[in-house]
PDB file of C-alpha atoms in Angstrom:
ATOM      1  CA  GLU A   1     -16.682 -30.003  14.590  1.00  0.00           C
ATOM      2  CA  SER A   2     -16.763 -26.671  12.745  1.00  0.00           C
ATOM      3  CA  ASP A   3     -13.188 -25.621  13.641  1.00  0.00           C
ATOM      4  CA  THR A   4     -11.362 -27.270  10.763  1.00  0.00           C
ATOM      5  CA  ILE A   5      -8.283 -26.151   8.907  1.00  0.00           C
ATOM      6  CA  ASN A   6     -10.510 -24.898   6.065  1.00  0.00           C
ATOM      7  CA  ASP A   7     -12.115 -22.366   8.395  1.00  0.00           C
ATOM      8  CA  ARG A   8      -8.768 -20.740   9.166  1.00  0.00           C
ATOM      9  CA  PHE A   9      -6.745 -21.140   5.964  1.00  0.00           C
ATOM     10  CA  SER A  10      -7.804 -20.498   2.412  1.00  0.00           C
ATOM     11  CA  LEU A  11      -5.318 -21.450  -0.288  1.00  0.00           C
ATOM     12  CA  PRO A  12      -6.966 -19.231  -2.944  1.00  0.00           C
ATOM     13  CA  ALA A  13      -6.865 -16.219  -0.603  1.00  0.00           C
ATOM     14  CA  VAL A  14      -3.201 -16.758   0.182  1.00  0.00           C
ATOM     15  CA  THR A  15      -2.361 -17.331  -3.476  1.00  0.00           C
ATOM     16  CA  LEU A  16      -4.207 -14.195  -4.578  1.00  0.00           C
ATOM     17  CA  SER A  17      -2.508 -12.090  -1.913  1.00  0.00           C
ATOM     18  CA  ILE A  18       1.015 -13.284  -2.730  1.00  0.00           C
ATOM     19  CA  THR A  19       0.985 -13.741  -6.512  1.00  0.00           C
ATOM     20  CA  PRO A  20       0.369 -10.137  -7.727  1.00  0.00           C
ATOM     21  CA  PRO A  21       3.099  -8.540  -5.555  1.00  0.00           C
ATOM     22  CA  ALA A  22       5.559 -11.289  -6.475  1.00  0.00           C
ATOM     23  CA  MET A  23       4.793 -10.856 -10.178  1.00  0.00           C
ATOM     24  CA  LEU A  24       5.249  -7.077  -9.955  1.00  0.00           C
ATOM     25  CA  ALA A  25       8.517  -7.474  -8.082  1.00  0.00           C
ATOM     26  CA  LEU A  26       9.823  -9.867 -10.708  1.00  0.00           C
ATOM     27  CA  ALA A  27       8.639  -7.628 -13.541  1.00  0.00           C
ATOM     28  CA  PHE A  28      10.413  -4.543 -12.198  1.00  0.00           C
ATOM     29  CA  ALA A  29      13.535  -6.316 -10.898  1.00  0.00           C
ATOM     30  CA  ASN A  30      15.078  -6.351 -14.401  1.00  0.00           C
ATOM     31  CA  GLY A  31      16.793  -9.632 -13.696  1.00  0.00           C
ATOM     32  CA  GLY A  32      17.954  -8.462 -10.274  1.00  0.00           C
ATOM     33  CA  ASP A  33      16.875  -9.464  -6.834  1.00  0.00           C
ATOM     34  CA  PHE A  34      14.144  -8.394  -4.446  1.00  0.00           C
ATOM     35  CA  THR A  35      16.309  -5.879  -2.596  1.00  0.00           C
ATOM     36  CA  GLY A  36      14.538  -2.865  -4.093  1.00  0.00           C
ATOM     37  CA  ALA A  37      11.106  -4.256  -3.273  1.00  0.00           C
ATOM     38  CA  LEU A  38      12.191  -5.098   0.277  1.00  0.00           C
ATOM     39  CA  HIS A  39      13.662  -1.620   0.725  1.00  0.00           C
ATOM     40  CA  PHE A  40      10.487   0.047  -0.542  1.00  0.00           C
ATOM     41  CA  GLY A  41       8.310  -2.076   1.733  1.00  0.00           C
ATOM     42  CA  GLY A  42      10.476  -1.484   4.774  1.00  0.00           C
ATOM     43  CA  ALA A  43      11.210   2.180   4.174  1.00  0.00           C
ATOM     44  CA  PHE A  44       7.817   3.471   3.056  1.00  0.00           C
ATOM     45  CA  ILE A  45       5.004   0.962   3.580  1.00  0.00           C
ATOM     46  CA  SER A  46       5.892  -0.125   7.131  1.00  0.00           C
ATOM     47  CA  PRO A  47       6.052   3.436   8.530  1.00  0.00           C
ATOM     48  CA  PHE A  48       2.655   4.147   7.003  1.00  0.00           C
ATOM     49  CA  LEU A  49       1.244   0.882   8.335  1.00  0.00           C
ATOM     50  CA  TYR A  50       2.605   1.239  11.870  1.00  0.00           C
ATOM     51  CA  GLY A  51       2.949   5.019  12.174  1.00  0.00           C
ATOM     52  CA  ILE A  52       0.233   6.835  10.249  1.00  0.00           C
ATOM     53  CA  LEU A  53      -2.568   4.293   9.989  1.00  0.00           C
ATOM     54  CA  PRO A  54      -2.938   3.772  13.782  1.00  0.00           C
ATOM     55  CA  ILE A  55      -3.308   7.529  14.272  1.00  0.00           C
ATOM     56  CA  MET A  56      -5.994   7.684  11.595  1.00  0.00           C
ATOM     57  CA  LEU A  57      -7.842   4.707  13.110  1.00  0.00           C
ATOM     58  CA  PHE A  58      -7.617   6.135  16.628  1.00  0.00           C
ATOM     59  CA  GLN A  59      -8.962   9.508  15.529  1.00  0.00           C
ATOM     60  CA  SER A  60     -11.777   7.807  13.647  1.00  0.00           C
ATOM     61  CA  MET A  61     -12.724   5.774  16.714  1.00  0.00           C
ATOM     62  CA  GLN A  62     -12.566   8.844  18.956  1.00  0.00           C
ATOM     63  CA  LYS A  63     -14.702  10.819  16.519  1.00  0.00           C
ATOM     64  CA  ASP A  64     -17.333   8.065  16.572  1.00  0.00           C
ATOM     65  CA  ASP A  65     -17.226   7.903  20.397  1.00  0.00           C
ATOM     66  CA  ASN A  66     -17.502  11.683  20.770  1.00  0.00           C
ATOM     67  CA  GLN A  67     -20.477  12.204  18.456  1.00  0.00           C
ATOM     68  CA  GLY A  68     -22.801  12.895  21.378  1.00  0.00           C
ATOM     69  CA  SER A  69     -20.314  14.856  23.476  1.00  0.00           C
ATOM     70  CA  THR A  70     -18.280  17.955  22.770  1.00  0.00           C
ATOM     71  CA  GLY A  71     -16.634  16.429  19.707  1.00  0.00           C
ATOM     72  CA  ARG A  72     -13.170  17.647  20.704  1.00  0.00           C
ATOM     73  CA  LEU A  73     -10.386  15.322  21.800  1.00  0.00           C
ATOM     74  CA  SER A  74      -8.593  16.159  24.998  1.00  0.00           C
ATOM     75  CA  SER A  75      -5.091  17.516  24.530  1.00  0.00           C
ATOM     76  CA  ALA A  76      -3.619  14.643  26.565  1.00  0.00           C
ATOM     77  CA  TRP A  77      -4.557  12.216  23.753  1.00  0.00           C
ATOM     78  CA  ASN A  78      -3.002  14.437  21.086  1.00  0.00           C
ATOM     79  CA  ILE A  79       0.562  14.385  22.484  1.00  0.00           C
ATOM     80  CA  PRO A  80       1.317  10.700  21.661  1.00  0.00           C
ATOM     81  CA  GLN A  81      -0.343  11.092  18.265  1.00  0.00           C
ATOM     82  CA  VAL A  82       1.768  14.126  17.429  1.00  0.00           C
ATOM     83  CA  CYS A  83       4.966  12.395  18.575  1.00  0.00           C
ATOM     84  CA  LEU A  84       4.221   9.246  16.564  1.00  0.00           C
ATOM     85  CA  GLY A  85       3.228  11.229  13.482  1.00  0.00           C
ATOM     86  CA  ALA A  86       6.250  13.532  13.675  1.00  0.00           C
ATOM     87  CA  GLY A  87       8.593  10.594  14.141  1.00  0.00           C
ATOM     88  CA  THR A  88       7.068   8.754  11.208  1.00  0.00           C
ATOM     89  CA  PHE A  89       7.254  11.767   8.896  1.00  0.00           C
ATOM     90  CA  GLY A  90      10.821  12.433  10.017  1.00  0.00           C
ATOM     91  CA  PHE A  91      11.759   8.859   9.209  1.00  0.00           C
ATOM     92  CA  LEU A  92      10.079   9.074   5.797  1.00  0.00           C
ATOM     93  CA  ILE A  93      11.840  12.354   4.955  1.00  0.00           C
ATOM     94  CA  GLN A  94      15.172  10.824   5.974  1.00  0.00           C
ATOM     95  CA  GLU A  95      14.527   7.787   3.738  1.00  0.00           C
ATOM     96  CA  ILE A  96      13.472   9.951   0.784  1.00  0.00           C
ATOM     97  CA  SER A  97      16.574  12.145   1.103  1.00  0.00           C
ATOM     98  CA  HIS A  98      18.770   9.038   1.358  1.00  0.00           C
ATOM     99  CA  ASP A  99      17.149   7.518  -1.735  1.00  0.00           C
ATOM    100  CA  PHE A 100      17.601  10.730  -3.735  1.00  0.00           C
ATOM    101  CA  ALA A 101      21.236  10.959  -2.663  1.00  0.00           C
ATOM    102  CA  SER A 102      21.813   7.340  -3.711  1.00  0.00           C
ATOM    103  CA  LEU A 103      20.056   7.905  -7.029  1.00  0.00           C
ATOM    104  CA  LYS A 104      22.073  11.058  -7.701  1.00  0.00           C
ATOM    105  CA  GLN A 105      25.286   9.191  -6.909  1.00  0.00           C
ATOM    106  CA  MET A 106      24.354   6.328  -9.239  1.00  0.00           C
ATOM    107  CA  MET A 107      23.555   8.737 -12.075  1.00  0.00           C
ATOM    108  CA  SER A 108      26.964  10.435 -11.976  1.00  0.00           C
TER     109      SER A 108
END
């Protein structure tokens, strides 16, 4: 049977995907914990991954589908994209302003 555990799970792949981020987090933690790394991942990487990247992928797929046609997306498809993008950028701006305020408070 070809559906073995080795076909679905690769220990070297998992090790190579976890080790570099863990080493960087430990190197920049300065003896602290992973709170900063978790905050960065949750505040900046997740909105990009779930807010901006889907819009880019959708537009790329639509562009490929519309090569033979007019090449312009209908405005009905743009409304959800604009809402998702605006919400994501608003969230990112809020997080950046909060981080700067926290940094300014720590410096004084």
